[in-house]
PDB file of C-alpha atoms in Angstrom:
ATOM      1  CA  UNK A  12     172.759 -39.475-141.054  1.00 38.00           C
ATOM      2  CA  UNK A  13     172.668 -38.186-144.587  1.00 45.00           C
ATOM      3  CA  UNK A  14     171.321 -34.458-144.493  1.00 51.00           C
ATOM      4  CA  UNK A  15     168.443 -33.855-146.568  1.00 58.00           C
ATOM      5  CA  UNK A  16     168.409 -31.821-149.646  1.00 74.00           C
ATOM      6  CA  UNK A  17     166.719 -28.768-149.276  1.00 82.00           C
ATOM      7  CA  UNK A  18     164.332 -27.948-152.633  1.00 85.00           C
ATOM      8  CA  UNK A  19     165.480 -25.098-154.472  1.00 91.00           C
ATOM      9  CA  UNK A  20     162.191 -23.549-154.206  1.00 92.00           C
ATOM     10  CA  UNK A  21     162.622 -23.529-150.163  1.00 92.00           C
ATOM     11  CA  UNK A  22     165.878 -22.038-149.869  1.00 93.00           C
ATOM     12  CA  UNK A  23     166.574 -19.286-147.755  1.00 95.00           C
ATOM     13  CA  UNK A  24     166.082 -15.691-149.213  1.00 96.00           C
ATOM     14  CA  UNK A  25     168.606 -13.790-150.728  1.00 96.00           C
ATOM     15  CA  UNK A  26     167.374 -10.815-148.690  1.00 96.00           C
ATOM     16  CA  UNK A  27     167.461 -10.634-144.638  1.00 96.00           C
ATOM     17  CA  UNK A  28     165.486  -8.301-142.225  1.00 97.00           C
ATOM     18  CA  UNK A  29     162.532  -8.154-144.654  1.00 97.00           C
ATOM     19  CA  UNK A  30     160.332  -6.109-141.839  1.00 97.00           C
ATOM     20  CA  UNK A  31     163.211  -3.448-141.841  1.00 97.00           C
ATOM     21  CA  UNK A  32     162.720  -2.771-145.087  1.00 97.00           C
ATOM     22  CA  UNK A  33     161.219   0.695-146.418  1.00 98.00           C
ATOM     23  CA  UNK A  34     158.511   0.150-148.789  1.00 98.00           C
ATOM     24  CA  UNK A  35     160.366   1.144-151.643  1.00 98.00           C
ATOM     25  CA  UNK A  36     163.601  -1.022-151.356  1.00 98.00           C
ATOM     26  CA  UNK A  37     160.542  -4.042-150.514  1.00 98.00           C
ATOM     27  CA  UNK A  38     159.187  -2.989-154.071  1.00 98.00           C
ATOM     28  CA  UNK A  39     162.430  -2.566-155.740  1.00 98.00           C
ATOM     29  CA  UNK A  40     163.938  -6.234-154.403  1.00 98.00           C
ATOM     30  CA  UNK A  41     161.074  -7.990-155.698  1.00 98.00           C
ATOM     31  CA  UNK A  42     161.348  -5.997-159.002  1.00 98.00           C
ATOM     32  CA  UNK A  43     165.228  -7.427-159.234  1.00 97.00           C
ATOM     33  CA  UNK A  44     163.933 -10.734-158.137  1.00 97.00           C
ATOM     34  CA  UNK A  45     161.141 -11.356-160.745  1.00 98.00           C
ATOM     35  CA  UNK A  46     163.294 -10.135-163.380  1.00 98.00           C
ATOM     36  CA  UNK A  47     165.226 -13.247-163.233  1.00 97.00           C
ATOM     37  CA  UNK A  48     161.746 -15.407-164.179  1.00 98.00           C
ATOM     38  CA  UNK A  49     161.407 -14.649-167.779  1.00 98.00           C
ATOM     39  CA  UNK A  50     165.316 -15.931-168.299  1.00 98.00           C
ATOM     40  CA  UNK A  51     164.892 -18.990-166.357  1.00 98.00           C
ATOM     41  CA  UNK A  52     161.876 -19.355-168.551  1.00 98.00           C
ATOM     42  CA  UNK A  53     163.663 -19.186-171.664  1.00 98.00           C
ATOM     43  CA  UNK A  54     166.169 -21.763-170.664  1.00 98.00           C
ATOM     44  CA  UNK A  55     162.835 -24.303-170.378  1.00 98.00           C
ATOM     45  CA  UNK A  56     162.138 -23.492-173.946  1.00 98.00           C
ATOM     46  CA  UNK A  57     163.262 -26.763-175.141  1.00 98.00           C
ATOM     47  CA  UNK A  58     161.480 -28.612-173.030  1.00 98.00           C
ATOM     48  CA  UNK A  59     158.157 -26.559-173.309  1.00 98.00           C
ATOM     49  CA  UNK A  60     158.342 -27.271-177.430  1.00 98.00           C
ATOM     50  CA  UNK A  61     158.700 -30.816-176.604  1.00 98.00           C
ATOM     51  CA  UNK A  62     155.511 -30.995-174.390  1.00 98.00           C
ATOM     52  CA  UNK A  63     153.540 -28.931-176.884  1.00 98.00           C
ATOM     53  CA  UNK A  64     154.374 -31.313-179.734  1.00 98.00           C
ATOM     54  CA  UNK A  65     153.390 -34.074-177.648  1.00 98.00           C
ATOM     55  CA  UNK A  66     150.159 -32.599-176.859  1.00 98.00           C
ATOM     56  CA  UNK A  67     149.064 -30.829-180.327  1.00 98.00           C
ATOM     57  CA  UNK A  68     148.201 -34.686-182.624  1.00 98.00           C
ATOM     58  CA  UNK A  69     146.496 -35.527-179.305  1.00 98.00           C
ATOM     59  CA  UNK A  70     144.310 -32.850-179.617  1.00 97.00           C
ATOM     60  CA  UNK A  71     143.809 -33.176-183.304  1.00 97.00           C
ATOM     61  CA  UNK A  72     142.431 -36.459-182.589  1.00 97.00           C
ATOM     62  CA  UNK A  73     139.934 -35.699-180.145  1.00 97.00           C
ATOM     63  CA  UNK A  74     141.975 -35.751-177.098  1.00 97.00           C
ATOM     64  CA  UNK A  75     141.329 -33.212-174.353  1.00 98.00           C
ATOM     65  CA  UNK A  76     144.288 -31.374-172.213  1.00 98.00           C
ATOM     66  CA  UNK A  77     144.447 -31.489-168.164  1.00 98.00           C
ATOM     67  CA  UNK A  78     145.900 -29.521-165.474  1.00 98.00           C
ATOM     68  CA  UNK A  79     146.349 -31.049-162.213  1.00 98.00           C
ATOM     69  CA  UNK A  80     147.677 -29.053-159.003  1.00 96.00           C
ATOM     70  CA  UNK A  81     147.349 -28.018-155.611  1.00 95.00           C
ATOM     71  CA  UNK A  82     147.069 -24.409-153.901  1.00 93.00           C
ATOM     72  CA  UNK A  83     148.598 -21.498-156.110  1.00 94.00           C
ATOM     73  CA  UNK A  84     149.665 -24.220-159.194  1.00 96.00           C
ATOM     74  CA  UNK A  85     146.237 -25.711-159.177  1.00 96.00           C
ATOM     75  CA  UNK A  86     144.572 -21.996-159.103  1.00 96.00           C
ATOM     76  CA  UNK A  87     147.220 -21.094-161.979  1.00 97.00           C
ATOM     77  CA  UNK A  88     145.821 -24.176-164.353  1.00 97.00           C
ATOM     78  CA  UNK A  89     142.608 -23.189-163.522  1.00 97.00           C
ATOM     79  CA  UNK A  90     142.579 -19.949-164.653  1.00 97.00           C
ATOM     80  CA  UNK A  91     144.204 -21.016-167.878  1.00 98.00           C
ATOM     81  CA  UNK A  92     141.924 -23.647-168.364  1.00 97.00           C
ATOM     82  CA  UNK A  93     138.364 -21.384-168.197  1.00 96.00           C
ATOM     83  CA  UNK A  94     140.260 -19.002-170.528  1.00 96.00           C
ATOM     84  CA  UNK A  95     140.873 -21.459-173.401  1.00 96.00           C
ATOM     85  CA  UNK A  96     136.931 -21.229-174.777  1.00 95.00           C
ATOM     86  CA  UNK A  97     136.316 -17.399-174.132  1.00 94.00           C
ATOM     87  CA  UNK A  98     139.306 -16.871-176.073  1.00 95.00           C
ATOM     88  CA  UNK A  99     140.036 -19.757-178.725  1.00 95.00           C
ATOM     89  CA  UNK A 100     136.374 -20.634-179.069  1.00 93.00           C
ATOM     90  CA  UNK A 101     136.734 -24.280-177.879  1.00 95.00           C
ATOM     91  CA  UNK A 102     134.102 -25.640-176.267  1.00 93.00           C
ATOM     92  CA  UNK A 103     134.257 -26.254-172.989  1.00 93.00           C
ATOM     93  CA  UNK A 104     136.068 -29.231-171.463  1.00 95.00           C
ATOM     94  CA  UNK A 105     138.337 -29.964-173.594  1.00 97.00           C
ATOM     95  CA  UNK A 106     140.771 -28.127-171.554  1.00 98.00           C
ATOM     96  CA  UNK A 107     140.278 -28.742-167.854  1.00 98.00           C
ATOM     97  CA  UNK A 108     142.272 -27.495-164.588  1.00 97.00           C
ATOM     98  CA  UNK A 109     141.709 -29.483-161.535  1.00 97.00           C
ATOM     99  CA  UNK A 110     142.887 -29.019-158.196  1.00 96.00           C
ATOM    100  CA  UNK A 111     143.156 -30.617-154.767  1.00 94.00           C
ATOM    101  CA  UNK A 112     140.344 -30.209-152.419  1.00 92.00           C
ATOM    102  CA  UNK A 113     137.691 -29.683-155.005  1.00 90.00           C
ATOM    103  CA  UNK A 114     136.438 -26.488-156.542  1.00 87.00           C
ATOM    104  CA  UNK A 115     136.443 -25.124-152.611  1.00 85.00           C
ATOM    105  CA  UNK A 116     139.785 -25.106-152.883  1.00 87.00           C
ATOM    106  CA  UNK A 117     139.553 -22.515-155.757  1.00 88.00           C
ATOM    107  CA  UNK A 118     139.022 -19.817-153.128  1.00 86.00           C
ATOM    108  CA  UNK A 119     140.035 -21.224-150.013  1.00 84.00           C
ATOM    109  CA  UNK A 120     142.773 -23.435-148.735  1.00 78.00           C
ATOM    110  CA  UNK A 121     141.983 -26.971-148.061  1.00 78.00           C
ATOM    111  CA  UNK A 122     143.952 -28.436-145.238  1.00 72.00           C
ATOM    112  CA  UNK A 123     146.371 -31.643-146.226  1.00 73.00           C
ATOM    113  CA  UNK A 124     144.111 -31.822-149.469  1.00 80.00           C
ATOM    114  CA  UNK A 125     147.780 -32.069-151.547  1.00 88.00           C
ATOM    115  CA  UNK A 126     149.118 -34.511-149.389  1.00 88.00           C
ATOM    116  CA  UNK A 127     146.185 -37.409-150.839  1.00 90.00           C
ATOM    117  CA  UNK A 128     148.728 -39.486-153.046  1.00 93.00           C
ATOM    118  CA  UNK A 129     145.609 -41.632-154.882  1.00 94.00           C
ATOM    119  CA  UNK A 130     143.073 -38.626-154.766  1.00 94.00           C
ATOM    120  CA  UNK A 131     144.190 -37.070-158.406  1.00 96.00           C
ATOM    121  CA  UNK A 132     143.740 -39.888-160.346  1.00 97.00           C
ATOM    122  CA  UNK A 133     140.095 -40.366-158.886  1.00 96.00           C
ATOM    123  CA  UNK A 134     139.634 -36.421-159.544  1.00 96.00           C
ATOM    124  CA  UNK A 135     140.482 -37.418-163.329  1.00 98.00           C
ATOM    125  CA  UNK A 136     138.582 -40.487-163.713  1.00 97.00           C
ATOM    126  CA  UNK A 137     136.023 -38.534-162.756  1.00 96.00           C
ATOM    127  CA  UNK A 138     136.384 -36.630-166.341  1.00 97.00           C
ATOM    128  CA  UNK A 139     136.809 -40.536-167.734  1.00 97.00           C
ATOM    129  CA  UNK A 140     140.359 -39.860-168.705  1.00 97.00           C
ATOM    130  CA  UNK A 141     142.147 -41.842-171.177  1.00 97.00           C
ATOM    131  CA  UNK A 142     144.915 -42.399-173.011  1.00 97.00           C
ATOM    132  CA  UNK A 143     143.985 -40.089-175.826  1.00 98.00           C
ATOM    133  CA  UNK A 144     144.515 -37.408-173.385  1.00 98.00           C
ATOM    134  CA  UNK A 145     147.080 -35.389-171.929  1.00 98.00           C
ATOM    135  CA  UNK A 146     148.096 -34.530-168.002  1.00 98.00           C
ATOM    136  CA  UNK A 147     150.089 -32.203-166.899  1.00 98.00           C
ATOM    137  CA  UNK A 148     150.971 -31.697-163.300  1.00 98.00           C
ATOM    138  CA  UNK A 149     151.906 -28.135-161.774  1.00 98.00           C
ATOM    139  CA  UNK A 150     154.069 -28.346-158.928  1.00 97.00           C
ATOM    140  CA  UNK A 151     156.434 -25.341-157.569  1.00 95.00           C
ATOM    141  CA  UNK A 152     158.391 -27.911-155.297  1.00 93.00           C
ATOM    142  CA  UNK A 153     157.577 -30.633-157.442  1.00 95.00           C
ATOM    143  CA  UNK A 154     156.951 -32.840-154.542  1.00 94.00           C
ATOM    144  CA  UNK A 155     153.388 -32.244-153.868  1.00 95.00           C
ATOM    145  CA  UNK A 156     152.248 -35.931-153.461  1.00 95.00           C
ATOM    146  CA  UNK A 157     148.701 -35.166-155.144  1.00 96.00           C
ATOM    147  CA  UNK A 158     150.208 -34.227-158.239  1.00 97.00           C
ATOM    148  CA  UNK A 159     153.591 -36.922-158.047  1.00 97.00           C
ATOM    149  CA  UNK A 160     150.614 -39.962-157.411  1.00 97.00           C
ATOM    150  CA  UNK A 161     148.817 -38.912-160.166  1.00 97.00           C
ATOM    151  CA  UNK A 162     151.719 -38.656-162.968  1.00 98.00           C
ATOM    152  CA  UNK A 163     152.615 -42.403-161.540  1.00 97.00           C
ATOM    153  CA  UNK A 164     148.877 -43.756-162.289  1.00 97.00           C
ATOM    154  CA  UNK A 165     148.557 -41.877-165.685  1.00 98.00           C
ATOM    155  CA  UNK A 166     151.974 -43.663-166.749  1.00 97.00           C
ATOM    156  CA  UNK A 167     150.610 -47.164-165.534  1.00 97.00           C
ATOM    157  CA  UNK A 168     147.286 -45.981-168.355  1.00 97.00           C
ATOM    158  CA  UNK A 169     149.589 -45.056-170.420  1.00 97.00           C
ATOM    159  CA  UNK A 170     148.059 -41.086-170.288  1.00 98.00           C
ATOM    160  CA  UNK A 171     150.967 -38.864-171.481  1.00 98.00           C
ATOM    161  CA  UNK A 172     152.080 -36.877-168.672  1.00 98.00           C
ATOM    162  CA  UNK A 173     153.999 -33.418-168.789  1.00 98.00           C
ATOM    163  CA  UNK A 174     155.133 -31.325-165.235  1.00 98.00           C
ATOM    164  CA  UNK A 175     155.926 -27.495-164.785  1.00 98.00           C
ATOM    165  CA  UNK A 176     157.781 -26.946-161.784  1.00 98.00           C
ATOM    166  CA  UNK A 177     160.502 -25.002-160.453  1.00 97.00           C
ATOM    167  CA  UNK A 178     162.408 -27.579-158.817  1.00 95.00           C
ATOM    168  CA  UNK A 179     165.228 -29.968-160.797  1.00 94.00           C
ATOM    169  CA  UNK A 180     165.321 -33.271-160.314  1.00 90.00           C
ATOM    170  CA  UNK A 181     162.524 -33.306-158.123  1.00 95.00           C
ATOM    171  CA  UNK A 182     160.135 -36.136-157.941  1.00 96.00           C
ATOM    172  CA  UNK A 183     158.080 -35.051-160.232  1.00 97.00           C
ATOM    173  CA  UNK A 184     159.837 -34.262-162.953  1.00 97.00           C
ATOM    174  CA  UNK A 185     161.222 -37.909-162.791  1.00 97.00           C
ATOM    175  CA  UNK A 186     157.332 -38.892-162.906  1.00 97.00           C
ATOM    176  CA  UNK A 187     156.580 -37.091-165.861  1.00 98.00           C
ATOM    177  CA  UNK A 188     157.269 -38.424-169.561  1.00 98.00           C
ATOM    178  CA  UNK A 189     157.550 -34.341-170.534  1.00 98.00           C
ATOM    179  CA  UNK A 190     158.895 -32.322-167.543  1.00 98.00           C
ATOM    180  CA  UNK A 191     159.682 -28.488-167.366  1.00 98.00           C
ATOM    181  CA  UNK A 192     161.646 -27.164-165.110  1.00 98.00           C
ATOM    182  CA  UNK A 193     161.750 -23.692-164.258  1.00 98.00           C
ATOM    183  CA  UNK A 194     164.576 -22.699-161.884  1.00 97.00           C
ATOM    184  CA  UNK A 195     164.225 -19.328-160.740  1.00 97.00           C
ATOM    185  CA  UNK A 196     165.747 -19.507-157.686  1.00 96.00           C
ATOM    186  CA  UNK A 197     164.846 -18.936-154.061  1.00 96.00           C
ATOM    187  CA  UNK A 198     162.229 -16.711-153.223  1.00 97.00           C
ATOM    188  CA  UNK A 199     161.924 -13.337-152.082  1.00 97.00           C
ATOM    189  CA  UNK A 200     160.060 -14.538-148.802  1.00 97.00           C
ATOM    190  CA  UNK A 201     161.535 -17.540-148.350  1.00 96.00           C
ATOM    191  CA  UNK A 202     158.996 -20.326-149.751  1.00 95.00           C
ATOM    192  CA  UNK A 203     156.845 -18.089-150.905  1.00 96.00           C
ATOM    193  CA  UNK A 204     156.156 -19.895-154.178  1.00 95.00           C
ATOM    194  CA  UNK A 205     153.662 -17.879-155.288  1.00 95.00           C
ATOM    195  CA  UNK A 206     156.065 -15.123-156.400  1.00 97.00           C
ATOM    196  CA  UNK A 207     157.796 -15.903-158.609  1.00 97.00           C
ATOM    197  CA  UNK A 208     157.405 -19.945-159.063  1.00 97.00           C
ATOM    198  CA  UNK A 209     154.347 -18.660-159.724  1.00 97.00           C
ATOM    199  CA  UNK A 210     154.874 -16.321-162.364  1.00 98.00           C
ATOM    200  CA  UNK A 211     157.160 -18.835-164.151  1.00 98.00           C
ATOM    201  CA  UNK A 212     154.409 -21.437-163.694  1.00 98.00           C
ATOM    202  CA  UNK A 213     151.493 -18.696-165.303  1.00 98.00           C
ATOM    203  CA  UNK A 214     154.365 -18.141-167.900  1.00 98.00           C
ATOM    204  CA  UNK A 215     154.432 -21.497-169.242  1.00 98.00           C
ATOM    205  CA  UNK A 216     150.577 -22.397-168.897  1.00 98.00           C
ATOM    206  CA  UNK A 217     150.800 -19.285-171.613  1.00 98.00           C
ATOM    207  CA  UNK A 218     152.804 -20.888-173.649  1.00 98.00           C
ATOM    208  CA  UNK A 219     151.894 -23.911-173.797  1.00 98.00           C
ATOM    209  CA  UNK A 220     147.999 -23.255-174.480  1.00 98.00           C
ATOM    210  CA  UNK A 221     148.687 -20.789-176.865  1.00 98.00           C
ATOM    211  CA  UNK A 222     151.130 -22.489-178.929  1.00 98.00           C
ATOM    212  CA  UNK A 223     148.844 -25.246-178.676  1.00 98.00           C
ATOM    213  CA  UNK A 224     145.523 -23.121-179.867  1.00 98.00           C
ATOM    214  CA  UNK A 225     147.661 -21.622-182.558  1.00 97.00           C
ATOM    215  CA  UNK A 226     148.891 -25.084-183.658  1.00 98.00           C
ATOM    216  CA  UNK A 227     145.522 -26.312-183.799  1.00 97.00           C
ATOM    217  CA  UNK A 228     143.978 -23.597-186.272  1.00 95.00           C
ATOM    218  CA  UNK A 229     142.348 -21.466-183.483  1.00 95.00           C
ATOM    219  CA  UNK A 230     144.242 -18.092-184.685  1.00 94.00           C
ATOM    220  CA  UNK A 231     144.475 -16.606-188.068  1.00 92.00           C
ATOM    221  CA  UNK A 232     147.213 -13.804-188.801  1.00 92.00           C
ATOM    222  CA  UNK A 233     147.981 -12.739-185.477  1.00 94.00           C
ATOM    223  CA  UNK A 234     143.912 -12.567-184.490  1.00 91.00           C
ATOM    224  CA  UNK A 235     141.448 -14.727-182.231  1.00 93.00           C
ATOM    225  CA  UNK A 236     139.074 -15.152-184.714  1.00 92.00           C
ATOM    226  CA  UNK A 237     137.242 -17.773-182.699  1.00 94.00           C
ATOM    227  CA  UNK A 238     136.723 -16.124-179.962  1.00 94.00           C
ATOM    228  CA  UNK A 239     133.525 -16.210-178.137  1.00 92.00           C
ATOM    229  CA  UNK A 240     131.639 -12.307-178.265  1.00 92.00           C
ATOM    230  CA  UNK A 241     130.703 -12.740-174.362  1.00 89.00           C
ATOM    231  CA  UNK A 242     130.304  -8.742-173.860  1.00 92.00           C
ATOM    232  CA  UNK A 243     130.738  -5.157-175.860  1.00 93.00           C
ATOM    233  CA  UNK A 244     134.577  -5.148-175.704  1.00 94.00           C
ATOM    234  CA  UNK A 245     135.298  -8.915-177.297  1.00 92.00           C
ATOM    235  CA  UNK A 246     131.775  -7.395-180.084  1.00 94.00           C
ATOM    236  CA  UNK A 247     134.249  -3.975-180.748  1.00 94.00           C
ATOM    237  CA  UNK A 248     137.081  -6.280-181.177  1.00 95.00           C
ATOM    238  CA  UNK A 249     135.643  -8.516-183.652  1.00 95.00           C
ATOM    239  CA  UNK A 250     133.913  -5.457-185.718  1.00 95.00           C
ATOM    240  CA  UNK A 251     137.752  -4.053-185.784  1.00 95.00           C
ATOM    241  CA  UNK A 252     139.092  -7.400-187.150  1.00 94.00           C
ATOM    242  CA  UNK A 253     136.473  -7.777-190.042  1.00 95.00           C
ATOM    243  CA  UNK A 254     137.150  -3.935-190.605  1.00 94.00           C
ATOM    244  CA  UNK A 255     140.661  -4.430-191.381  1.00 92.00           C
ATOM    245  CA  UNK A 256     140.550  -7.692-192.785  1.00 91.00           C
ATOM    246  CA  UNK A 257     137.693  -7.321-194.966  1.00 93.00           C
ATOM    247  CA  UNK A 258     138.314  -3.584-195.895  1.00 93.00           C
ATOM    248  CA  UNK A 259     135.136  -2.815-195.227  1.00 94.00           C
ATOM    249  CA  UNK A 260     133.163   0.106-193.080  1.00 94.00           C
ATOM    250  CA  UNK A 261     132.347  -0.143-189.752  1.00 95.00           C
ATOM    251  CA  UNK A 262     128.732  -0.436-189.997  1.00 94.00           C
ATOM    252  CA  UNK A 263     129.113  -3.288-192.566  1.00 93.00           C
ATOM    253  CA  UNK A 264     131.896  -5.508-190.316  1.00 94.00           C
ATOM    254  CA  UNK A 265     128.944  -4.641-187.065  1.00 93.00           C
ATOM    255  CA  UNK A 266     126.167  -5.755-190.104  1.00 92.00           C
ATOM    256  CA  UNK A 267     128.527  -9.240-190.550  1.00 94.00           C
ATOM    257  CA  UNK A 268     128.997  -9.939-187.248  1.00 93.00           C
ATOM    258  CA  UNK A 269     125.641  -9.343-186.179  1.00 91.00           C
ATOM    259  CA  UNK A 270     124.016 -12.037-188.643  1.00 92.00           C
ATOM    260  CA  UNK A 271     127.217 -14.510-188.095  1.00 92.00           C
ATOM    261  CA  UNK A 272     127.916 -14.197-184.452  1.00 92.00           C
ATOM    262  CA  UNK A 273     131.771 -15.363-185.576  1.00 93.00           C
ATOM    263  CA  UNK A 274     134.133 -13.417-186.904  1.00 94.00           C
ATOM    264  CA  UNK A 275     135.951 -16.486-188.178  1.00 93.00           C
ATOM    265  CA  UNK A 276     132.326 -17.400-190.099  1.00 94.00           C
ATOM    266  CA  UNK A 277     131.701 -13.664-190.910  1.00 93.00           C
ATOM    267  CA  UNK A 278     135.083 -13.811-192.456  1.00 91.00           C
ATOM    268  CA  UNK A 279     134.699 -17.170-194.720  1.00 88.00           C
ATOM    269  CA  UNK A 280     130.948 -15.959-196.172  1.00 89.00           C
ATOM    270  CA  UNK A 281     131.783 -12.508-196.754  1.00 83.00           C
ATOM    271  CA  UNK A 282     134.541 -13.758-199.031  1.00 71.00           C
ATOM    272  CA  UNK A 283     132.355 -16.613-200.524  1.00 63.00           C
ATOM    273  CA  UNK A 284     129.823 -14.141-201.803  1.00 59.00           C
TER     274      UNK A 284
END
């Protein structure tokens, strides 16, 4: 009998007799092993630009963005998700993080929930999905069958479908039309994918939304002028921005803002006057 392969995110440790360990050679290993994540990250690079090109006229013509995972990857798309209109000023659902087992799952584990191979595509139908829209699954092992089934249905819609895992060759990076692969290696506790699979994964959500937000108008300079002024610190910011882009004081930039509740609007009809 052929031996199985064993996924590059499950292989055994580098490091043995973890529990021997003093705390500071514990702290120092996993230092030395998360260093390696931003370089296996830039290796992806080409692949990331070719997802975010295939996602950026989608979203130009009205199409909306999904993340799709289970346990730490599905928490991970989440969190990137409910940060897109706080900081880019879109409203909300256009980008959307799902995740197996519901929004319980957010908090708590939910037994075999990844292991439903039709249950993703129901969770997205749920949000209408279409082929003006744009999937991608987050899988450390890649083989999570929640997030595999549901790249197969979106290609039988004909939904383009991108991956971020940390597994080559894995099923589903074959699934997906725009895969990244992020291969950083076996982790410090063996399996343990939310070290640094999950940092590579958190890396490349990032990316992609950002270079997506950017694409799509949502910065100007190097400034979020559309972001939403939710509490005092995001108001300071703003006042700051329209200080230095405006050249004007502080009480007239707090004035601006105040009557506009945008810096990007304070901006365009303080210059219009």
């Amino acid at each position: 009998m052929e031996k199985a392969t064993i996924p590059v995110t499950e292989a055994s440790s580098r490091y043995n007799h973890l529990e021997k360990m003093p705390v500071k050679e514990l702290l120092i290993s996993i230092n030395r092993e998360d260093k390696r994540v931003p370089l296996a990250v830039e290796k992806a690079i080409p692949s990331i630009e070719k997802l975010v090109k295939a996602i950026v006229p989608k979203m130009k013509k009205g199409g909306r963005l999904f993340y799709i995972g289970a346990g730490t990857s599905g928490r991970l798309g989440i969190v990137d998700a409910s940060e897109c209109p706080p900081t880019f000023g879109v409203p909300q659902g256009i980008v959307i993080g799902l995740i197996a087992g519901g929004d319980a799952a957010i908090r708590k584990a939910v037994e075999f929930a990844e292991d439903d191979i039709k249950q993703g595509w129901k969770d997205l139908e749920k949000h209408k999905i279409s082929s003006a829209d744009v999937v991608i699954g987050i899988a450390a092992s890649g083989t999570t069958p929640y997030v595999v089934g549901t790249m197969k249905e979106c290609n039988k819609h004909k939904v383009t479908t991108g991956c971020i895992t940390c597994n080559p060759n894995s099923p589903v990076v074959k699934a997906a039309k725009y895969p990244v692969a992020v291969v950083v290696g076996p982790e410090f506790v063996t399996g343990s994918t939310r070290m640094k699979a999950g940092t590579a994964q958190k890396l490349v959500l990032n990316m992609i939304s950002t270079s997506v937000m950017i694409s799509l108008g949502k910065v100007k300079g190097n400034k979020m002028v559309d972001m939403q002024l939710s509490n005092n610190k995001l108001v300071r910011r703003g006042v700051r921005m329209l200080e230095k882009e405006l050249h004007i004081s502080r009480e007239k930039a707090e004035g601006l803002l105040l009557e506009y509740k945008s810096v990007r609007v304070a901006m365009k009809n303080y210059k219009s006057k």
